[in-house]
JSON list of C-alpha atoms (C1' of nucleotides) in Angstrom, two decimals:
[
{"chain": "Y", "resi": 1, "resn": "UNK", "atom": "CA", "xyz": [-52.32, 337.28, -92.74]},
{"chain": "Y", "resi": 2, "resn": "UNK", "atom": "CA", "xyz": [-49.19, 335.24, -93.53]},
{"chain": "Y", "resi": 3, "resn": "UNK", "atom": "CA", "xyz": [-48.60, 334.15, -96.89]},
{"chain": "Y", "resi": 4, "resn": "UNK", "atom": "CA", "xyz": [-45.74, 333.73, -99.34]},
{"chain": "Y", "resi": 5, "resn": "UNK", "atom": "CA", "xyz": [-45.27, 330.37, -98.64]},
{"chain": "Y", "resi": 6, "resn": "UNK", "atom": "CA", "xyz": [-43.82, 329.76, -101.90]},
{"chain": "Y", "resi": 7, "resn": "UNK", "atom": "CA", "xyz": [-40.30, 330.26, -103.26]},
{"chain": "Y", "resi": 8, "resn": "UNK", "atom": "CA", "xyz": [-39.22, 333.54, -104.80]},
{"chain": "Y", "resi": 9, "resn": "UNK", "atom": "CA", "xyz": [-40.94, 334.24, -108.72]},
{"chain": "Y", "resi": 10, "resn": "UNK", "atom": "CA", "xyz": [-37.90, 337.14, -108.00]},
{"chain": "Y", "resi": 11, "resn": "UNK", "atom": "CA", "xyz": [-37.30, 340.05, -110.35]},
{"chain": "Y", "resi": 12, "resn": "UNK", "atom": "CA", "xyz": [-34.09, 337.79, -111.95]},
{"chain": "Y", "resi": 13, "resn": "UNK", "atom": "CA", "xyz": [-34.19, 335.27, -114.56]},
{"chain": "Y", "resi": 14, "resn": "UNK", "atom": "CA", "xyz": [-31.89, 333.54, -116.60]},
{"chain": "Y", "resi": 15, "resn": "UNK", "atom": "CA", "xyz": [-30.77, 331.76, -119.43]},
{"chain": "Y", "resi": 16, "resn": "UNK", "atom": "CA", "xyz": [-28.69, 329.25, -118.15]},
{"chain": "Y", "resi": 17, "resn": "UNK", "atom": "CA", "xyz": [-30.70, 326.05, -119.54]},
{"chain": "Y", "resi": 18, "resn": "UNK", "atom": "CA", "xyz": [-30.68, 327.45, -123.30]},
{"chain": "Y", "resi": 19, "resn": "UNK", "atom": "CA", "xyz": [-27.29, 327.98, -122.65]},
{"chain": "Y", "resi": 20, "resn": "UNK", "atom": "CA", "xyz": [-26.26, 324.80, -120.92]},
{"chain": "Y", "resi": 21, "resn": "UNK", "atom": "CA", "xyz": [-27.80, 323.11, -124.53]},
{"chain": "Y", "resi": 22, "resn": "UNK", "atom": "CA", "xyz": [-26.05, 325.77, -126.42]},
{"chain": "Y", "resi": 23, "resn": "UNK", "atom": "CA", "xyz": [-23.15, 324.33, -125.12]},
{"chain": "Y", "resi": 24, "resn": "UNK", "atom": "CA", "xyz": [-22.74, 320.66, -125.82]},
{"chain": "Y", "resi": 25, "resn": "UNK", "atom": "CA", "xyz": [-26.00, 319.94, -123.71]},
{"chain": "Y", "resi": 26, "resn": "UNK", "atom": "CA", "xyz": [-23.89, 320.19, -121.02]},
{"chain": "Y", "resi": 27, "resn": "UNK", "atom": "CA", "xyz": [-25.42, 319.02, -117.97]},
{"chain": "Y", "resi": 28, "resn": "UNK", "atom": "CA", "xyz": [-25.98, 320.94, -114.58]},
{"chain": "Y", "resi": 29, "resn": "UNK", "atom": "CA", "xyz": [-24.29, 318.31, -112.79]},
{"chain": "Y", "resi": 30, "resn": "UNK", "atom": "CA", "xyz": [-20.64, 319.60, -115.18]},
{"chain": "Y", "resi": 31, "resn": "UNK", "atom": "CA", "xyz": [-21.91, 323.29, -114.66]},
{"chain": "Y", "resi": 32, "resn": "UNK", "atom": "CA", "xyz": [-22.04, 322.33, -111.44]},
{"chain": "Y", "resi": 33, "resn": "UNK", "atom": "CA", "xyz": [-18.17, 320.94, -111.03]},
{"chain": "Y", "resi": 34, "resn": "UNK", "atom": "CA", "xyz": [-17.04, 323.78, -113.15]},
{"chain": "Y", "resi": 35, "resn": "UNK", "atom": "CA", "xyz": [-17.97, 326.29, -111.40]},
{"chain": "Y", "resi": 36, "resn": "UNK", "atom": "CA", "xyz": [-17.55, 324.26, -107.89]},
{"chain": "Y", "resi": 37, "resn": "UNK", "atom": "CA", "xyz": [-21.23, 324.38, -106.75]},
{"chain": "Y", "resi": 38, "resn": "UNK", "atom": "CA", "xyz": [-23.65, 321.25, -106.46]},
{"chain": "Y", "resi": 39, "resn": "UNK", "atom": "CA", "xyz": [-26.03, 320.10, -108.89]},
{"chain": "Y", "resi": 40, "resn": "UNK", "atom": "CA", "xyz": [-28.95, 320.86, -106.59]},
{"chain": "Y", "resi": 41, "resn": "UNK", "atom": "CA", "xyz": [-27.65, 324.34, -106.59]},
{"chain": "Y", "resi": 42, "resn": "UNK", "atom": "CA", "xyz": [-27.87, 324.64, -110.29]},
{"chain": "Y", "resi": 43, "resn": "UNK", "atom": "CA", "xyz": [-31.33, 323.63, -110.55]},
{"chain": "Y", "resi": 44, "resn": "UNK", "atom": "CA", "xyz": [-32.41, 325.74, -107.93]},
{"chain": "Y", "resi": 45, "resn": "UNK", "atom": "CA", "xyz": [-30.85, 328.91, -109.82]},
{"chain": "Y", "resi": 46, "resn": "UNK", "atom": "CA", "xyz": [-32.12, 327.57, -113.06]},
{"chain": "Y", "resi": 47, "resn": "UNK", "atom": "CA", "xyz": [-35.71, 327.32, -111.78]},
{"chain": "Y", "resi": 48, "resn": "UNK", "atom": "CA", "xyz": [-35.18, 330.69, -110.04]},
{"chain": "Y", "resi": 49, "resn": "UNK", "atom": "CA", "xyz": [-35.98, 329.29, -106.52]},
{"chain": "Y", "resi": 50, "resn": "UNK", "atom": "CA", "xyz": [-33.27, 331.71, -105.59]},
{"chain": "Y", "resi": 51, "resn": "UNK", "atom": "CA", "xyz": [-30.44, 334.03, -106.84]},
{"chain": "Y", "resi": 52, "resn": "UNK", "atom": "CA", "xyz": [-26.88, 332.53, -106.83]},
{"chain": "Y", "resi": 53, "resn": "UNK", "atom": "CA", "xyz": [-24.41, 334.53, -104.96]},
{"chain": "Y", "resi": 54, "resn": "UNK", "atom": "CA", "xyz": [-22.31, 337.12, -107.85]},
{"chain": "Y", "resi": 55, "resn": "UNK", "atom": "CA", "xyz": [-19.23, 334.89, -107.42]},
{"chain": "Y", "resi": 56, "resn": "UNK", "atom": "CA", "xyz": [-21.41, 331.72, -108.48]},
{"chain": "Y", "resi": 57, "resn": "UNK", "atom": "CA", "xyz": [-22.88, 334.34, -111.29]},
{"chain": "Y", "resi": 58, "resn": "UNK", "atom": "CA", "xyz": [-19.26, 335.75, -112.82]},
{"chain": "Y", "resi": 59, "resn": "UNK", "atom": "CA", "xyz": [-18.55, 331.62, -112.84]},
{"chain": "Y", "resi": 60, "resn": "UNK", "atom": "CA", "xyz": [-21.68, 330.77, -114.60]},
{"chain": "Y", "resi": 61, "resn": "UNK", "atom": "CA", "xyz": [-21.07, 333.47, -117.35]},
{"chain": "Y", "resi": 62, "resn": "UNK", "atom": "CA", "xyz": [-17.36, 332.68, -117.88]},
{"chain": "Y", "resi": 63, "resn": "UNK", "atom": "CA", "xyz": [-18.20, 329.00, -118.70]},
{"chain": "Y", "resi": 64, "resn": "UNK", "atom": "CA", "xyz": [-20.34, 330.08, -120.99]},
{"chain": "Y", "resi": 65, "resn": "UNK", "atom": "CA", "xyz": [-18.04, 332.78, -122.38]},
{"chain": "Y", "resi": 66, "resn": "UNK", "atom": "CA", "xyz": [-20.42, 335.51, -122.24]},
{"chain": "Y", "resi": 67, "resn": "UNK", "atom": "CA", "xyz": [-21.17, 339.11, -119.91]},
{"chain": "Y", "resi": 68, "resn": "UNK", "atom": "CA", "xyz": [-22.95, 338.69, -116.65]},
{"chain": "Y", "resi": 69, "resn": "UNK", "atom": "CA", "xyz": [-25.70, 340.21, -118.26]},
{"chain": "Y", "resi": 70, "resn": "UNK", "atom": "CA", "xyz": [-26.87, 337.93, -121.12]},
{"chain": "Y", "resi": 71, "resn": "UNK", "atom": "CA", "xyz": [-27.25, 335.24, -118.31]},
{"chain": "Y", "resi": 72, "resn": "UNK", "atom": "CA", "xyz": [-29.25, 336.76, -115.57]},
{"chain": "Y", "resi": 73, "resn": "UNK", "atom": "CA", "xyz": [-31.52, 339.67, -116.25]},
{"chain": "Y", "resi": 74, "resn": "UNK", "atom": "CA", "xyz": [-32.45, 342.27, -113.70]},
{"chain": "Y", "resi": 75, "resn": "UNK", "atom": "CA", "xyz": [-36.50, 343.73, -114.21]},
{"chain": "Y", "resi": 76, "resn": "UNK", "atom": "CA", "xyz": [-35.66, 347.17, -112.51]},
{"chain": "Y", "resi": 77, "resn": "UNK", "atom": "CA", "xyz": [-39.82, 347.90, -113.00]},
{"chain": "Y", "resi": 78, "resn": "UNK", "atom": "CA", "xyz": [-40.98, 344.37, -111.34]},
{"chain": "Y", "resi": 79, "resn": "UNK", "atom": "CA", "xyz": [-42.65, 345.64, -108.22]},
{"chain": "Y", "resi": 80, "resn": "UNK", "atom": "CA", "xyz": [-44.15, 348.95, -109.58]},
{"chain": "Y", "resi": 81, "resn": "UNK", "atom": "CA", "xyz": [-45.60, 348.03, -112.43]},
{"chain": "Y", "resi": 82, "resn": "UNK", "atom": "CA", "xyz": [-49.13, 349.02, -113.72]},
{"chain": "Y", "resi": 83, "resn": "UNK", "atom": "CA", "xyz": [-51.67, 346.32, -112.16]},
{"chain": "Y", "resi": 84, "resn": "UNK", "atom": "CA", "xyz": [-53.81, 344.98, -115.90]},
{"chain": "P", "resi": 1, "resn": "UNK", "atom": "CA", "xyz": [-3.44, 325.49, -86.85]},
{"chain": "P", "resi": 2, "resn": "UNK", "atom": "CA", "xyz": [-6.51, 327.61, -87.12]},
{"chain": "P", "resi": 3, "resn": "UNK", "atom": "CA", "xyz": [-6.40, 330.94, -89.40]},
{"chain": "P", "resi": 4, "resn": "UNK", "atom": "CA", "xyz": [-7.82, 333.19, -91.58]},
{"chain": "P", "resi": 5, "resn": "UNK", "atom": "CA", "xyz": [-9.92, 334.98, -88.75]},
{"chain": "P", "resi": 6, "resn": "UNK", "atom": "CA", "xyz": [-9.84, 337.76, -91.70]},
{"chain": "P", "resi": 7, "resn": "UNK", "atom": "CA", "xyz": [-12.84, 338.51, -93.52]},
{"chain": "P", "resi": 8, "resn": "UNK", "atom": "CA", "xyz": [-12.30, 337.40, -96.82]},
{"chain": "P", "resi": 9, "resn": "UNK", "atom": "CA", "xyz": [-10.02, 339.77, -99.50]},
{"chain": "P", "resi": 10, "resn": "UNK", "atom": "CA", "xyz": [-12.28, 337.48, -102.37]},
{"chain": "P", "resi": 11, "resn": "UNK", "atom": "CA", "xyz": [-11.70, 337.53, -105.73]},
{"chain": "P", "resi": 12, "resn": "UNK", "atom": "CA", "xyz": [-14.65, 339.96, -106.28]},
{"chain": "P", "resi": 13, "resn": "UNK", "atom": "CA", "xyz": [-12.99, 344.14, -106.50]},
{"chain": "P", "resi": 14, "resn": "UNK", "atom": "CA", "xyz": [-15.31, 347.18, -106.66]},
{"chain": "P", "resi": 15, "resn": "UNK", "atom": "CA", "xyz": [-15.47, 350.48, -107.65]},
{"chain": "P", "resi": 16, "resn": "UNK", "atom": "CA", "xyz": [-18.48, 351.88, -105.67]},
{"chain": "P", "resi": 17, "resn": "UNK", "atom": "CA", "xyz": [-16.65, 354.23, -104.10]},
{"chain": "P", "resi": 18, "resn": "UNK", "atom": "CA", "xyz": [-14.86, 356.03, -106.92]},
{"chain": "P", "resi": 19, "resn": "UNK", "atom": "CA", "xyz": [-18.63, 355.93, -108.42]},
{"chain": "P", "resi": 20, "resn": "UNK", "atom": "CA", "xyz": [-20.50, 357.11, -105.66]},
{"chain": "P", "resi": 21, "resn": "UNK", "atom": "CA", "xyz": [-17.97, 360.22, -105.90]},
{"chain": "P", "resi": 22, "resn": "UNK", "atom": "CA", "xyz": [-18.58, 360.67, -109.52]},
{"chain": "P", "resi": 23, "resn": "UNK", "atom": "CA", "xyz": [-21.66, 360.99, -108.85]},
{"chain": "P", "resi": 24, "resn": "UNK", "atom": "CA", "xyz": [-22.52, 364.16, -106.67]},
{"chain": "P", "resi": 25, "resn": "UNK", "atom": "CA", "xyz": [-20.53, 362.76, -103.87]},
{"chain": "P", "resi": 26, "resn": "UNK", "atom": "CA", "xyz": [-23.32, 360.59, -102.48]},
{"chain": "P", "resi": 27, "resn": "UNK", "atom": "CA", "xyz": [-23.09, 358.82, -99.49]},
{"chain": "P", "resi": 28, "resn": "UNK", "atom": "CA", "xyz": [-22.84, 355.51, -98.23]},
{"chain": "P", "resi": 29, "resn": "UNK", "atom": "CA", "xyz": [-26.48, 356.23, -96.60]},
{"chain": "P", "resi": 30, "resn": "UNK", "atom": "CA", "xyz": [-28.17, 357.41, -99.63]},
{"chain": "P", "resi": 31, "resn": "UNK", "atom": "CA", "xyz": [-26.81, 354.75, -102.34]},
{"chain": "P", "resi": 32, "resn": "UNK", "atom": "CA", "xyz": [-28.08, 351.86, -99.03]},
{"chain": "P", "resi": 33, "resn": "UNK", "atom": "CA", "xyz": [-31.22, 353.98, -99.15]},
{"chain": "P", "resi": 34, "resn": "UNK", "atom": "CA", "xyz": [-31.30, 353.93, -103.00]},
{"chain": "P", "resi": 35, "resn": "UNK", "atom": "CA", "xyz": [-31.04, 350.24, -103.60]},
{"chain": "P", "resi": 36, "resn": "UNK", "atom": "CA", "xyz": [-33.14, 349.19, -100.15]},
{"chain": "P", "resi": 37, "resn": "UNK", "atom": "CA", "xyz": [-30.11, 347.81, -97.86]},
{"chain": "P", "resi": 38, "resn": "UNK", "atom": "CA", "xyz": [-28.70, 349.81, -94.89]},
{"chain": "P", "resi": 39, "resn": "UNK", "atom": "CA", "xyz": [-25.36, 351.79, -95.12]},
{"chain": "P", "resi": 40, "resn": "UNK", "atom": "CA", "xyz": [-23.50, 349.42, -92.93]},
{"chain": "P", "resi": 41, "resn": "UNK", "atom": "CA", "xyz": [-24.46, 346.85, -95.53]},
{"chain": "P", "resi": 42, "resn": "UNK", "atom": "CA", "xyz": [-22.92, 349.05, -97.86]},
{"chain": "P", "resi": 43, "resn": "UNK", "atom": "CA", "xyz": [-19.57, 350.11, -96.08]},
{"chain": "P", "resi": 44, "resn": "UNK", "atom": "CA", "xyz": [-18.98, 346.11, -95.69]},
{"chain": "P", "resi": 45, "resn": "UNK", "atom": "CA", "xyz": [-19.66, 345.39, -99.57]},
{"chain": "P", "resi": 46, "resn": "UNK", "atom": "CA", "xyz": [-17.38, 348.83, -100.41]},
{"chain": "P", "resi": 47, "resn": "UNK", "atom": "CA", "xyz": [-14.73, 347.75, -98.25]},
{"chain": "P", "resi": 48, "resn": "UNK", "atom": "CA", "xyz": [-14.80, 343.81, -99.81]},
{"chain": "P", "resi": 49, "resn": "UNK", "atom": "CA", "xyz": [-15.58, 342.27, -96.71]},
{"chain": "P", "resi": 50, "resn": "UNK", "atom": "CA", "xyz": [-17.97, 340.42, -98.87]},
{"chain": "P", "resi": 51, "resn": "UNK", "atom": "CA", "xyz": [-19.83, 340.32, -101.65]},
{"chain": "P", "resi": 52, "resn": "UNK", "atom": "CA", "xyz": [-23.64, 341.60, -102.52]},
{"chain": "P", "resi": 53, "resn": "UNK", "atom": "CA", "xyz": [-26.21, 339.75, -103.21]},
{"chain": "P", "resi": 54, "resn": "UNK", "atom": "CA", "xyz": [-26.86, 339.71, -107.09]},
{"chain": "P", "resi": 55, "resn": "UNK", "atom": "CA", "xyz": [-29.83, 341.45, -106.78]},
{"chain": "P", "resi": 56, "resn": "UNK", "atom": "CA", "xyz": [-28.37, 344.09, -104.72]},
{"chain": "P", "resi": 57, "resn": "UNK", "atom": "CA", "xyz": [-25.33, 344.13, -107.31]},
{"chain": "P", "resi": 58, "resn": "UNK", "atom": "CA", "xyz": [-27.61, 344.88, -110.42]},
{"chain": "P", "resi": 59, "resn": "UNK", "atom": "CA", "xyz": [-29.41, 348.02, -108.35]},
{"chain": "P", "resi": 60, "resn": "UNK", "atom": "CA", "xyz": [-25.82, 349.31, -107.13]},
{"chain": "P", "resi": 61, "resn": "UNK", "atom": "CA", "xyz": [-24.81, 349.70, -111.12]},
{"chain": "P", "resi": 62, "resn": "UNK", "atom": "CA", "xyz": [-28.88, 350.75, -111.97]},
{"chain": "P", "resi": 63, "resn": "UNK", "atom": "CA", "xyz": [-27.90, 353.79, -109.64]},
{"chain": "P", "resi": 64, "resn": "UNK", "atom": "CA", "xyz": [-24.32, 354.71, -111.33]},
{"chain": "P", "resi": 65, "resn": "UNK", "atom": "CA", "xyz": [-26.29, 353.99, -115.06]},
{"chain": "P", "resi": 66, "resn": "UNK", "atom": "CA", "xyz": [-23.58, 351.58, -115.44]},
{"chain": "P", "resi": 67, "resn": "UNK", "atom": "CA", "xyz": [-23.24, 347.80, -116.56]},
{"chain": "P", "resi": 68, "resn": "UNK", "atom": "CA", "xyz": [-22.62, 345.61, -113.38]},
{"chain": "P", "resi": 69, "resn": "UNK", "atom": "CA", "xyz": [-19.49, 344.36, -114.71]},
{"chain": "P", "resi": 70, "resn": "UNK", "atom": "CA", "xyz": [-18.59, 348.19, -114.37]},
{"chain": "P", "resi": 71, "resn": "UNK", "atom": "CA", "xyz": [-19.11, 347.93, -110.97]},
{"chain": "P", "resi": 72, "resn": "UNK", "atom": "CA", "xyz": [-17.93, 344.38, -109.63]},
{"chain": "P", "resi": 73, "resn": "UNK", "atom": "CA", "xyz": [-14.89, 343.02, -111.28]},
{"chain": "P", "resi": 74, "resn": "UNK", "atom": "CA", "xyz": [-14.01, 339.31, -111.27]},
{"chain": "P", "resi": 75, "resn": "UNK", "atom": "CA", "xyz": [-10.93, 337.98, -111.29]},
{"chain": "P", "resi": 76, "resn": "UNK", "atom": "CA", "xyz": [-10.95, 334.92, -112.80]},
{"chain": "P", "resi": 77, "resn": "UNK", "atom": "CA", "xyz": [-7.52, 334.05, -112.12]},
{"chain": "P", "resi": 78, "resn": "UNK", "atom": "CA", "xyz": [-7.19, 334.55, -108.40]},
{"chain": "P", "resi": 79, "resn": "UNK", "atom": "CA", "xyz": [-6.42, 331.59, -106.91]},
{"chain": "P", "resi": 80, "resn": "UNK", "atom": "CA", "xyz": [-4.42, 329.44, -109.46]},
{"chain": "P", "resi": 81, "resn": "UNK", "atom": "CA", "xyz": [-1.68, 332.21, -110.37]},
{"chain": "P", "resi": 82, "resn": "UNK", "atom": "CA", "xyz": [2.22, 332.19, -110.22]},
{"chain": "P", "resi": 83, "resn": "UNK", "atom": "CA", "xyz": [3.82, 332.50, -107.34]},
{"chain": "P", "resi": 84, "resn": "UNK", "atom": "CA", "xyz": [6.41, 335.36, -108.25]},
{"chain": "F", "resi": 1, "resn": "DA", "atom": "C1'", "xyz": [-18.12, 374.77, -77.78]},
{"chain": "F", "resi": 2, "resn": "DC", "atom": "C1'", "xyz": [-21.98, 372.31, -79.91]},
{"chain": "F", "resi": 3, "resn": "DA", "atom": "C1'", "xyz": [-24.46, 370.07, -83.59]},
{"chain": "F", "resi": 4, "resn": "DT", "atom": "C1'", "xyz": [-24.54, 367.58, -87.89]},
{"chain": "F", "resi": 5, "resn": "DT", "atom": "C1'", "xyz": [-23.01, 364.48, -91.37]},
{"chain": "F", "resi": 6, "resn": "DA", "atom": "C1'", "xyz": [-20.14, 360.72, -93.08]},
{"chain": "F", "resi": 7, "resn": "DT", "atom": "C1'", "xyz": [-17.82, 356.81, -92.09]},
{"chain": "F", "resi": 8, "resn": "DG", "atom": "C1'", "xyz": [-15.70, 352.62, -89.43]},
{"chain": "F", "resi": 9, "resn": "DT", "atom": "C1'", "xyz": [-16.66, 348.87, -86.84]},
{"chain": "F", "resi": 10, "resn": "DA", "atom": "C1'", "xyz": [-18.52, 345.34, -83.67]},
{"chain": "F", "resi": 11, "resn": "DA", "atom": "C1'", "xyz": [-21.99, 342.00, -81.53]},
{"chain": "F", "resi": 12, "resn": "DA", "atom": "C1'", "xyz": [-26.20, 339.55, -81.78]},
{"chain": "F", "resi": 13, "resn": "DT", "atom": "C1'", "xyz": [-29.86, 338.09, -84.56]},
{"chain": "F", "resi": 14, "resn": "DT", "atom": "C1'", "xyz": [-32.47, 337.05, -88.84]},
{"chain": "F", "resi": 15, "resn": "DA", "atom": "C1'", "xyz": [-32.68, 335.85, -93.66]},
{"chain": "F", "resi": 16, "resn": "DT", "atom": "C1'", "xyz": [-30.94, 333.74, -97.61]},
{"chain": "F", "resi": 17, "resn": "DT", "atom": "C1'", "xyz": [-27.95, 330.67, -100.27]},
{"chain": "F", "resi": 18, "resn": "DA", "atom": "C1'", "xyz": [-25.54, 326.30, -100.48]},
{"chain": "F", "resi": 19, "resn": "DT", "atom": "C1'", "xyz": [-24.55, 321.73, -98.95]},
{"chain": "F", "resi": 20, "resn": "DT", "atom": "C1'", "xyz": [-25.33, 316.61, -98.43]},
{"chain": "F", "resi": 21, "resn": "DA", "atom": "C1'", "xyz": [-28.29, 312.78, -98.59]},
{"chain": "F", "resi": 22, "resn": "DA", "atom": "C1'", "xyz": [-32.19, 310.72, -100.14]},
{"chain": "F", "resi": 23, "resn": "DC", "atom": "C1'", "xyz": [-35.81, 309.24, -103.18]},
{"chain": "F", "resi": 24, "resn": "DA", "atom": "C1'", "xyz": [-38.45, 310.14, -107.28]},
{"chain": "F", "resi": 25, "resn": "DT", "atom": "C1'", "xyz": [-39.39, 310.00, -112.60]},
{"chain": "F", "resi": 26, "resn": "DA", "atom": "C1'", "xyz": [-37.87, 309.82, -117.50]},
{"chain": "F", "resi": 27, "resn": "DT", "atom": "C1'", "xyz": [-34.94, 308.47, -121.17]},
{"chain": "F", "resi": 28, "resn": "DA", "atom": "C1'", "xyz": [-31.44, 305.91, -123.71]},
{"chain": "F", "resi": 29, "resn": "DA", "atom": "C1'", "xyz": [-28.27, 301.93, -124.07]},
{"chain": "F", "resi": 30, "resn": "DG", "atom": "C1'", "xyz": [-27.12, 297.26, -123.58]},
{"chain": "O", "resi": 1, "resn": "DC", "atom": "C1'", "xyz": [-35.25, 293.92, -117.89]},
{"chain": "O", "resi": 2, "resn": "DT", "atom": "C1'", "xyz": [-31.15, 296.17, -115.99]},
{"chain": "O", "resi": 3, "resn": "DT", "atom": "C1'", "xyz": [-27.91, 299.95, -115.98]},
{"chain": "O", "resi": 4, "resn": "DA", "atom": "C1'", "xyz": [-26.59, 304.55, -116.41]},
{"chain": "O", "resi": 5, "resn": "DT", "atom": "C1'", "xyz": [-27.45, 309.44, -116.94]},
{"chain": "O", "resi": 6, "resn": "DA", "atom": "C1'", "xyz": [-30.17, 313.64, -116.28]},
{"chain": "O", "resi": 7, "resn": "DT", "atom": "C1'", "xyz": [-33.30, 316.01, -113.76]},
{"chain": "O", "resi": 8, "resn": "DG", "atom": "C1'", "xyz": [-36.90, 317.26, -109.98]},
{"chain": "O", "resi": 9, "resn": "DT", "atom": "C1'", "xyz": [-37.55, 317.80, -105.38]},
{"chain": "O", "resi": 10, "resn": "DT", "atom": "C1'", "xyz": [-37.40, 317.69, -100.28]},
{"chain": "O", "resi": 11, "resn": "DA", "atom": "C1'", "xyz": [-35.45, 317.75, -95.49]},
{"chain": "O", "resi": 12, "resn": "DA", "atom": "C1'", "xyz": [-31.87, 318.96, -92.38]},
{"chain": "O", "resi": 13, "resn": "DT", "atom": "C1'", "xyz": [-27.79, 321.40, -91.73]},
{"chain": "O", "resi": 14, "resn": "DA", "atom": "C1'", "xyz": [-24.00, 324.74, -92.69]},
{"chain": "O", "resi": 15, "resn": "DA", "atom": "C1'", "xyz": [-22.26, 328.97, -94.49]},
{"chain": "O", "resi": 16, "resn": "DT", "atom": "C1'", "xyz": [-22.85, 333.64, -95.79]},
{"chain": "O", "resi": 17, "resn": "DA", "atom": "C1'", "xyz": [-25.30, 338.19, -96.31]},
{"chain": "O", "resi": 18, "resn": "DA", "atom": "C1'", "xyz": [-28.03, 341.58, -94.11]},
{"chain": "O", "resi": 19, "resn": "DT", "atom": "C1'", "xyz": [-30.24, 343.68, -90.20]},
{"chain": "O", "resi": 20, "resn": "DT", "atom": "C1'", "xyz": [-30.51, 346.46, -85.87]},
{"chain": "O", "resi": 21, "resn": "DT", "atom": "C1'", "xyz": [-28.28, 348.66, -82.21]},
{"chain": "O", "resi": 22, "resn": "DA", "atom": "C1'", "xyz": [-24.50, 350.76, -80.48]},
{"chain": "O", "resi": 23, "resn": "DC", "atom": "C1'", "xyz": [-20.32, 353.44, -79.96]},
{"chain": "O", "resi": 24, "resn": "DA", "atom": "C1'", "xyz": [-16.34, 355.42, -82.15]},
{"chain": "O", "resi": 25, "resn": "DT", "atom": "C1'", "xyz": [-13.61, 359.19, -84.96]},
{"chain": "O", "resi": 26, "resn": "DA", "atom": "C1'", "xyz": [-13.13, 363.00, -88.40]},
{"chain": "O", "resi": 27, "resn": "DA", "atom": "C1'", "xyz": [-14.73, 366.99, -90.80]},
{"chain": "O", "resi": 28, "resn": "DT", "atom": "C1'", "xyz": [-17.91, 370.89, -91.45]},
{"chain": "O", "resi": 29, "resn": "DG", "atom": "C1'", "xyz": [-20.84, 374.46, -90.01]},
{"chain": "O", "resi": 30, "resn": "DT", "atom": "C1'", "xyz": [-22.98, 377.71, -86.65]}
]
DNA sequence: ACATTATGTAAATTATTATTAACATATAAG
DNA sequence: CTTATATGTTAATAATAATTTACATAATGT
């Protein structure tokens, strides 16, 4: 046994990239400032190597001037879902 | 010199508790059950001494049928307000 | 009185997220 | 070619969330 080296696929994705362009191309190194986390941070969330903490997600959505929601999704089936 | 041995008030408020009563009085045991975190994990994210993780915010409001933004509220403000 | 359930809280440990620093590639500008 | 910007990625460390175990009180039921 012992696997899952890898990251975290996780049930959560997001939409920050589209939105990032949607917004004056904005960069993830100015998301970053604006919502006072590291660049590295952003591209970790953005590549969904991990979930950002719900502060660093209610920051994320208010630059962007939209709910929670229509950044990060939740899959409530992912894990129990039919296999083929 | 040397404070804030306090938890952290944060910026993040909740209503879990006033849902959790709506909602056939459940218990702090059976929402932790519910959503796969233990009740003491619960009673510390009720009680704001910090926040979820995201994940575990979007399966608090999948129990209550709710948005999460019905459950967490952020206050964007905190921090840089007037002082009286 | 005794048992059960719900909740509060604390200490020690583990897991996860975030940080800084570093080095890499790609692209555009001059 | 050189410079600057944007991004990818990794390692080591720091900060925060969550866990288990434990003991406490209050309320309810028998």
């Amino acid at each position: 046994m012992m696997a899952e080296p890898v990251p975290k696929p996780g049930l959560i994705s997001n939409r920050i990239r589209t939105l990032r362009f949607h917004h004056g191309e904005m960069s993830q190194a100015e998301l970053g400032e604006r919502i006072g986390v590291t660049r590295q941070t952003i591209a970790a969330i953005e590549s969904g190597k991990y979930s950002p903490t719900l502060e660093a997600a209610f920051r994320i959505a208010d630059v962007f001037s939209v709910q929670l929601g229509e950044v990060f999704q939740w899959d409530a089936n992912a894990g129990n879902r039919a296999q083929t």
